């Protein structure tokens, strides 16, 4: 028997975001573009922070008598972060190379339609009218006032 998916708040946030991305980018092309953009924005931000930390560290090294109160982040913390970010940047670079291969893939309009159809099944719009009506019907008791109004 299949295990129930975890329902902790972190996982629920993931499921919600996962479905939102399918709903918002329901075609192959849109998924290509959003994944590519996501990797690029992550790289841009990491690179910028790395540059800034390196600049700050070298500034400190050339200026020994810097006031310790100006150091919100310790030298050790910066050095460790730079090591971590160097690895992350290398991984992101590898992912980007793979994404480029995925980005080169083109699919026909018929297959794109299939993507949109399946996306709609996987992650239907929670605010979709049909779904709201259906939900309301499910939650009604047979003799509730709402039901009488329908008849
Ligand atoms: Zn969980």
Coordinates of N, CA and C in Angstrom, one line a residue, residues 3-151:
X3 N 2.3 4.8 0.8 CA 2.3 5.7 2.0 C 1.7 7.0 1.7
X4 N 1.0 7.5 2.7 CA 0.4 8.9 2.6 C 1.5 9.9 2.5
X5 N 1.4 10.9 1.6 CA 2.4 11.9 1.6 C 2.4 12.7 2.9
X6 N 3.6 13.2 3.2 CA 3.8 13.9 4.5 C 3.0 15.2 4.4
X7 N 2.4 15.5 5.6 CA 1.5 16.7 5.6 C 2.1 17.8 6.6
X8 N 3.4 17.8 6.9 CA 3.9 18.8 7.7 C 3.8 20.2 6.9
X9 N 4.0 21.3 7.7 CA 3.7 22.6 7.0 C 4.7 22.9 5.9
X10 N 6.0 22.4 6.1 CA 7.0 22.6 5.0 C 6.6 21.9 3.7
X11 N 6.2 20.6 3.9 CA 5.8 19.8 2.7 C 4.5 20.4 2.1
X12 N 3.6 20.9 2.9 CA 2.4 21.4 2.4 C 2.7 22.7 1.5
X13 N 3.6 23.5 2.1 CA 4.1 24.7 1.3 C 4.7 24.3 0.0
X14 N 5.4 23.2 0.0 CA 6.0 22.6 -1.2 C 4.9 22.2 -2.2
X15 N 4.0 21.4 -1.8 CA 2.9 20.9 -2.7 C 2.2 22.1 -3.3
X16 N 1.9 23.1 -2.5 CA 1.2 24.3 -2.9 C 1.9 25.0 -4.0
X17 N 3.2 25.2 -3.7 CA 4.1 25.9 -4.7 C 4.3 25.1 -6.0
X18 N 4.4 23.8 -5.8 CA 4.6 22.9 -6.9 C 3.4 23.0 -7.8
X19 N 2.2 22.9 -7.3 CA 0.9 23.0 -8.1 C 0.8 24.4 -8.7
X20 N 1.2 25.4 -7.9 CA 1.1 26.8 -8.5 C 1.9 26.9 -9.7
X21 N 3.1 26.3 -9.7 CA 4.0 26.4 -10.9 C 3.5 25.7 -12.1
X22 N 2.8 24.6 -11.8 CA 2.1 23.8 -12.9 C 1.0 24.7 -13.5
X23 N 0.2 25.3 -12.6 CA -0.9 26.1 -13.0 C -0.5 27.3 -13.7
X24 N 0.5 28.0 -13.2 CA 1.0 29.2 -13.8 C 1.8 29.0 -15.1
X25 N 2.5 27.9 -15.2 CA 3.3 27.6 -16.4 C 2.9 26.2 -17.0
X26 N 1.7 26.1 -17.6 CA 1.1 24.8 -17.9 C 1.7 24.2 -19.2
X27 N 2.6 25.0 -20.0 CA 3.1 24.4 -21.2 C 4.6 24.1 -21.1
X28 N 5.0 23.2 -22.0 CA 6.4 22.8 -22.0 C 7.3 24.0 -22.1
X29 N 7.0 24.9 -23.0 CA 7.7 26.1 -23.3 C 7.8 27.0 -22.0
X30 N 6.7 27.2 -21.4 CA 6.6 28.0 -20.2 C 7.5 27.4 -19.1
X31 N 7.4 26.1 -18.9 CA 8.3 25.4 -17.9 C 9.7 25.6 -18.2
X32 N 10.1 25.5 -19.5 CA 11.5 25.7 -19.9 C 11.9 27.1 -19.5
X33 N 11.1 28.1 -19.8 CA 11.5 29.5 -19.6 C 11.5 29.8 -18.1
X34 N 10.6 29.3 -17.3 CA 10.5 29.6 -15.9 C 11.7 28.9 -15.2
X35 N 12.0 27.7 -15.5 CA 13.1 27.0 -14.9 C 14.4 27.7 -15.2
X36 N 14.6 28.1 -16.5 CA 15.8 28.8 -16.9 C 15.9 30.1 -16.1
X37 N 14.8 30.9 -16.0 CA 14.9 32.1 -15.3 C 15.2 32.0 -13.9
X38 N 14.6 30.9 -13.3 CA 14.8 30.6 -11.9 C 16.3 30.4 -11.6
X39 N 16.9 29.5 -12.4 CA 18.4 29.2 -12.3 C 19.2 30.5 -12.4
X40 N 18.8 31.3 -13.4 CA 19.6 32.6 -13.7 C 19.5 33.5 -12.5
X41 N 18.3 33.7 -12.0 CA 18.1 34.6 -10.9 C 18.9 34.2 -9.6
X42 N 18.9 32.9 -9.4 CA 19.6 32.3 -8.3 C 21.1 32.6 -8.5
X43 N 21.6 32.4 -9.7 CA 23.0 32.6 -10.0 C 23.4 34.1 -9.8
X44 N 22.6 34.9 -10.4 CA 22.8 36.4 -10.3 C 23.0 36.8 -8.9
X45 N 22.0 36.4 -8.0 CA 22.0 36.8 -6.6 C 23.2 36.2 -5.9
X46 N 23.5 34.9 -6.1 CA 24.7 34.3 -5.4 C 26.0 35.0 -5.9
X47 N 26.1 35.3 -7.2 CA 27.3 36.0 -7.6 C 27.5 37.4 -7.0
X48 N 26.4 38.1 -7.0 CA 26.4 39.4 -6.4 C 26.8 39.4 -5.0
X49 N 26.3 38.5 -4.2 CA 26.6 38.4 -2.8 C 28.0 38.0 -2.6
X50 N 28.5 37.0 -3.4 CA 29.9 36.6 -3.4 C 30.8 37.8 -3.6
X51 N 30.6 38.5 -4.7 CA 31.4 39.7 -5.0 C 31.5 40.7 -3.8
X52 N 30.3 40.9 -3.2 CA 30.2 41.9 -2.1 C 31.0 41.4 -0.9
X53 N 30.9 40.1 -0.6 CA 31.6 39.5 0.6 C 33.1 39.6 0.3
X54 N 33.5 39.3 -0.9 CA 34.9 39.3 -1.2 C 35.5 40.7 -1.1
X55 N 34.7 41.7 -1.6 CA 35.1 43.1 -1.5 C 35.3 43.5 0.0
X56 N 34.3 43.1 0.8 CA 34.3 43.4 2.2 C 35.5 42.8 2.9
X57 N 35.8 41.6 2.6 CA 36.9 40.9 3.2 C 38.2 41.5 2.9
X58 N 38.4 41.8 1.6 CA 39.7 42.4 1.2 C 39.8 43.8 1.8
X59 N 38.7 44.5 1.9 CA 38.7 45.8 2.5 C 39.2 45.8 4.0
X60 N 38.7 44.8 4.6 CA 39.1 44.6 6.0 C 40.6 44.2 6.2
X61 N 41.1 43.4 5.2 CA 42.5 43.0 5.3 C 43.4 44.1 5.0
X62 N 43.0 45.0 4.2 CA 43.9 46.2 3.9 C 43.7 47.3 4.9
X63 N 42.7 47.1 5.8 CA 42.4 48.2 6.8 C 42.2 47.6 8.2
X64 N 43.4 47.2 8.8 CA 43.4 46.4 10.0 C 42.6 47.1 11.2
X65 N 42.7 48.4 11.2 CA 42.2 49.1 12.4 C 40.7 49.4 12.3
X66 N 40.0 48.6 11.5 CA 38.5 48.8 11.3 C 37.8 48.6 12.6
X67 N 36.9 49.4 12.9 CA 36.1 49.4 14.2 C 35.3 48.0 14.2
X68 N 35.5 47.3 15.3 CA 34.8 46.0 15.4 C 33.3 46.1 15.4
X69 N 32.8 47.3 15.8 CA 31.4 47.5 15.8 C 30.8 47.6 14.4
X70 N 31.7 48.0 13.4 CA 31.3 48.0 12.0 C 31.2 46.6 11.4
X71 N 31.8 45.6 12.1 CA 31.7 44.3 11.6 C 30.4 43.5 12.1
X72 N 29.4 43.6 11.3 CA 28.2 42.9 11.6 C 28.4 41.4 11.4
X73 N 29.2 41.1 10.4 CA 29.5 39.7 10.1 C 31.0 39.5 10.4
X74 N 31.3 38.3 11.1 CA 32.7 38.1 11.4 C 33.5 37.6 10.2
X75 N 34.8 37.8 10.2 CA 35.7 37.4 9.1 C 35.5 35.9 8.8
X76 N 35.4 35.1 9.9 CA 35.2 33.7 9.8 C 34.0 33.3 9.1
X77 N 32.9 34.0 9.5 CA 31.6 33.8 8.9 C 31.6 34.1 7.4
X78 N 32.3 35.1 7.0 CA 32.4 35.5 5.6 C 33.2 34.5 4.8
X79 N 34.4 34.0 5.4 CA 35.2 33.1 4.7 C 34.5 31.7 4.5
X80 N 33.8 31.3 5.5 CA 33.0 30.1 5.4 C 31.9 30.2 4.3
X81 N 31.2 31.3 4.4 CA 30.1 31.6 3.4 C 30.7 31.6 2.0
X82 N 31.9 32.2 1.8 CA 32.5 32.2 0.5 C 32.8 30.8 0.0
X83 N 33.3 30.0 0.9 CA 33.6 28.6 0.5 C 32.3 27.9 0.0
X84 N 31.2 28.0 0.8 CA 29.9 27.4 0.5 C 29.4 28.0 -0.9
X85 N 29.4 29.3 -1.0 CA 28.9 29.9 -2.2 C 29.7 29.5 -3.4
X86 N 31.0 29.3 -3.3 CA 31.8 28.9 -4.4 C 31.3 27.5 -4.9
X87 N 31.0 26.6 -4.0 CA 30.4 25.3 -4.4 C 29.1 25.5 -5.1
X88 N 28.2 26.3 -4.4 CA 26.9 26.5 -5.0 C 26.9 27.1 -6.4
X89 N 27.8 28.0 -6.6 CA 28.0 28.7 -7.9 C 28.4 27.6 -8.9
X90 N 29.3 26.7 -8.5 CA 29.8 25.7 -9.4 C 28.6 24.7 -9.8
X91 N 27.8 24.4 -8.8 CA 26.6 23.5 -9.1 C 25.6 24.2 -10.0
X92 N 25.4 25.5 -9.7 CA 24.4 26.2 -10.5 C 24.9 26.3 -12.0
X93 N 26.2 26.5 -12.1 CA 26.8 26.5 -13.5 C 26.6 25.2 -14.2
X94 N 26.7 24.1 -13.5 CA 26.5 22.8 -14.1 C 25.0 22.6 -14.5
X95 N 24.1 23.1 -13.6 CA 22.7 23.0 -13.8 C 22.3 23.8 -15.1
X96 N 23.0 25.0 -15.1 CA 22.7 25.9 -16.3 C 23.1 25.2 -17.6
X97 N 24.2 24.5 -17.6 CA 24.7 23.8 -18.8 C 23.6 22.7 -19.2
X98 N 23.1 22.0 -18.2 CA 22.0 21.0 -18.5 C 20.7 21.7 -19.0
X99 N 20.4 22.8 -18.3 CA 19.2 23.5 -18.7 C 19.3 24.0 -20.1
X100 N 20.5 24.3 -20.6 CA 20.7 24.8 -22.0 C 20.2 23.7 -22.9
X101 N 20.6 22.4 -22.6 CA 20.2 21.3 -23.4 C 18.7 21.1 -23.5
X102 N 18.1 21.3 -22.3 CA 16.6 21.2 -22.2 C 16.0 22.3 -23.0
X103 N 16.6 23.5 -22.9 CA 16.1 24.7 -23.6 C 16.1 24.5 -25.1
X104 N 17.0 23.7 -25.6 CA 17.1 23.5 -27.1 C 16.0 22.6 -27.6
X105 N 15.3 21.9 -26.7 CA 14.2 21.0 -27.1 C 13.0 21.8 -27.6
X106 N 12.4 21.4 -28.7 CA 11.2 22.0 -29.2 C 10.1 20.9 -29.3
X107 N 8.9 21.2 -29.0 CA 7.9 20.2 -29.2 C 6.7 20.8 -30.0
X108 N 5.9 19.9 -30.6 CA 4.9 20.4 -31.5 C 3.7 21.0 -30.8
X109 N 2.9 21.7 -31.5 CA 1.7 22.3 -30.8 C 0.7 21.2 -30.3
X110 N 0.6 20.1 -30.9 CA -0.3 19.1 -30.4 C 0.2 18.5 -29.1
X111 N 1.5 18.4 -29.0 CA 2.0 17.9 -27.7 C 1.9 19.0 -26.6
X112 N 2.1 20.3 -27.0 CA 1.9 21.4 -26.1 C 0.4 21.3 -25.5
X113 N -0.5 21.0 -26.4 CA -1.9 20.9 -25.9 C -2.1 19.8 -24.9
X114 N -1.3 18.7 -25.1 CA -1.4 17.6 -24.1 C -0.8 18.1 -22.8
X115 N 0.3 18.9 -22.8 CA 0.9 19.4 -21.6 C -0.2 20.3 -20.8
X116 N -0.9 21.1 -21.6 CA -1.8 22.0 -20.9 C -3.0 21.2 -20.3
X117 N -3.4 20.2 -21.1 CA -4.5 19.4 -20.6 C -4.2 18.6 -19.3
X118 N -3.0 18.0 -19.3 CA -2.5 17.3 -18.1 C -2.3 18.3 -16.9
X119 N -1.7 19.4 -17.3 CA -1.5 20.4 -16.2 C -2.8 20.8 -15.5
X120 N -3.8 21.0 -16.3 CA -5.1 21.3 -15.7 C -5.7 20.2 -14.8
X121 N -5.4 19.0 -15.2 CA -5.8 17.8 -14.3 C -5.0 17.8 -13.1
X122 N -3.7 18.0 -13.2 CA -2.8 17.9 -12.0 C -3.0 19.0 -11.0
X123 N -3.2 20.2 -11.5 CA -3.3 21.4 -10.6 C -4.5 22.3 -11.1
X124 N -5.7 21.8 -10.9 CA -6.8 22.7 -11.3 C -6.8 24.0 -10.5
X125 N -7.3 25.0 -11.1 CA -7.4 26.3 -10.4 C -8.3 26.2 -9.2
X126 N -7.8 26.5 -8.0 CA -8.7 26.3 -6.8 C -9.8 27.4 -6.7
X127 N -9.6 28.4 -7.5 CA -10.7 29.5 -7.5 C -11.6 29.4 -8.8
X128 N -11.4 28.3 -9.5 CA -12.2 28.0 -10.7 C -13.7 27.8 -10.2
X129 N -14.6 28.5 -11.0 CA -16.0 28.5 -10.6 C -16.6 27.1 -10.4
X130 N -16.4 26.2 -11.4 CA -16.9 24.9 -11.3 C -16.5 24.2 -10.1
X131 N -15.2 24.4 -9.7 CA -14.7 23.7 -8.6 C -15.3 24.3 -7.3
X132 N -15.5 25.6 -7.2 CA -16.1 26.2 -6.1 C -17.5 25.7 -5.9
X133 N -18.3 25.6 -6.9 CA -19.6 25.1 -6.9 C -19.6 23.6 -6.4
X134 N -18.7 22.8 -7.0 CA -18.6 21.4 -6.6 C -18.3 21.3 -5.1
X135 N -17.3 22.1 -4.7 CA -17.0 22.1 -3.2 C -18.1 22.4 -2.4
X136 N -18.9 23.4 -2.8 CA -20.1 23.8 -2.0 C -21.1 22.7 -1.9
X137 N -21.3 22.0 -3.0 CA -22.3 20.9 -3.0 C -21.8 19.8 -2.1
X138 N -20.5 19.5 -2.1 CA -20.0 18.4 -1.3 C -20.2 18.7 0.2
X139 N -20.1 20.0 0.5 CA -20.2 20.3 1.9 C -21.6 20.7 2.4
X140 N -22.5 20.5 1.6 CA -23.9 20.7 2.0 C -24.6 19.5 2.5
X141 N -25.4 19.7 3.6 CA -26.2 18.5 4.1 C -27.5 18.6 3.2
X142 N -28.1 17.4 3.1 CA -29.3 17.4 2.2 C -30.4 18.4 2.6
X143 N -30.6 18.7 3.9 CA -31.7 19.6 4.2 C -31.2 21.0 4.5
X144 N -30.0 21.4 4.1 CA -29.5 22.7 4.4 C -30.3 23.8 3.5
X145 N -30.4 25.0 4.0 CA -31.2 26.0 3.3 C -30.7 26.2 1.8
X146 N -29.4 26.1 1.6 CA -28.8 26.3 0.3 C -29.4 25.4 -0.7
X147 N -29.5 24.1 -0.3 CA -30.0 23.1 -1.2 C -31.4 23.4 -1.6
X148 N -32.3 23.8 -0.6 CA -33.7 24.1 -0.9 C -33.8 25.2 -2.0
X149 N -32.8 26.2 -1.9 CA -32.9 27.3 -2.8 C -32.6 26.8 -4.3
X150 N -31.7 25.8 -4.4 CA -31.4 25.3 -5.7 C -32.6 24.7 -6.3
X151 N -33.5 24.0 -5.5 CA -34.7 23.3 -6.1 C -35.8 24.2 -6.5

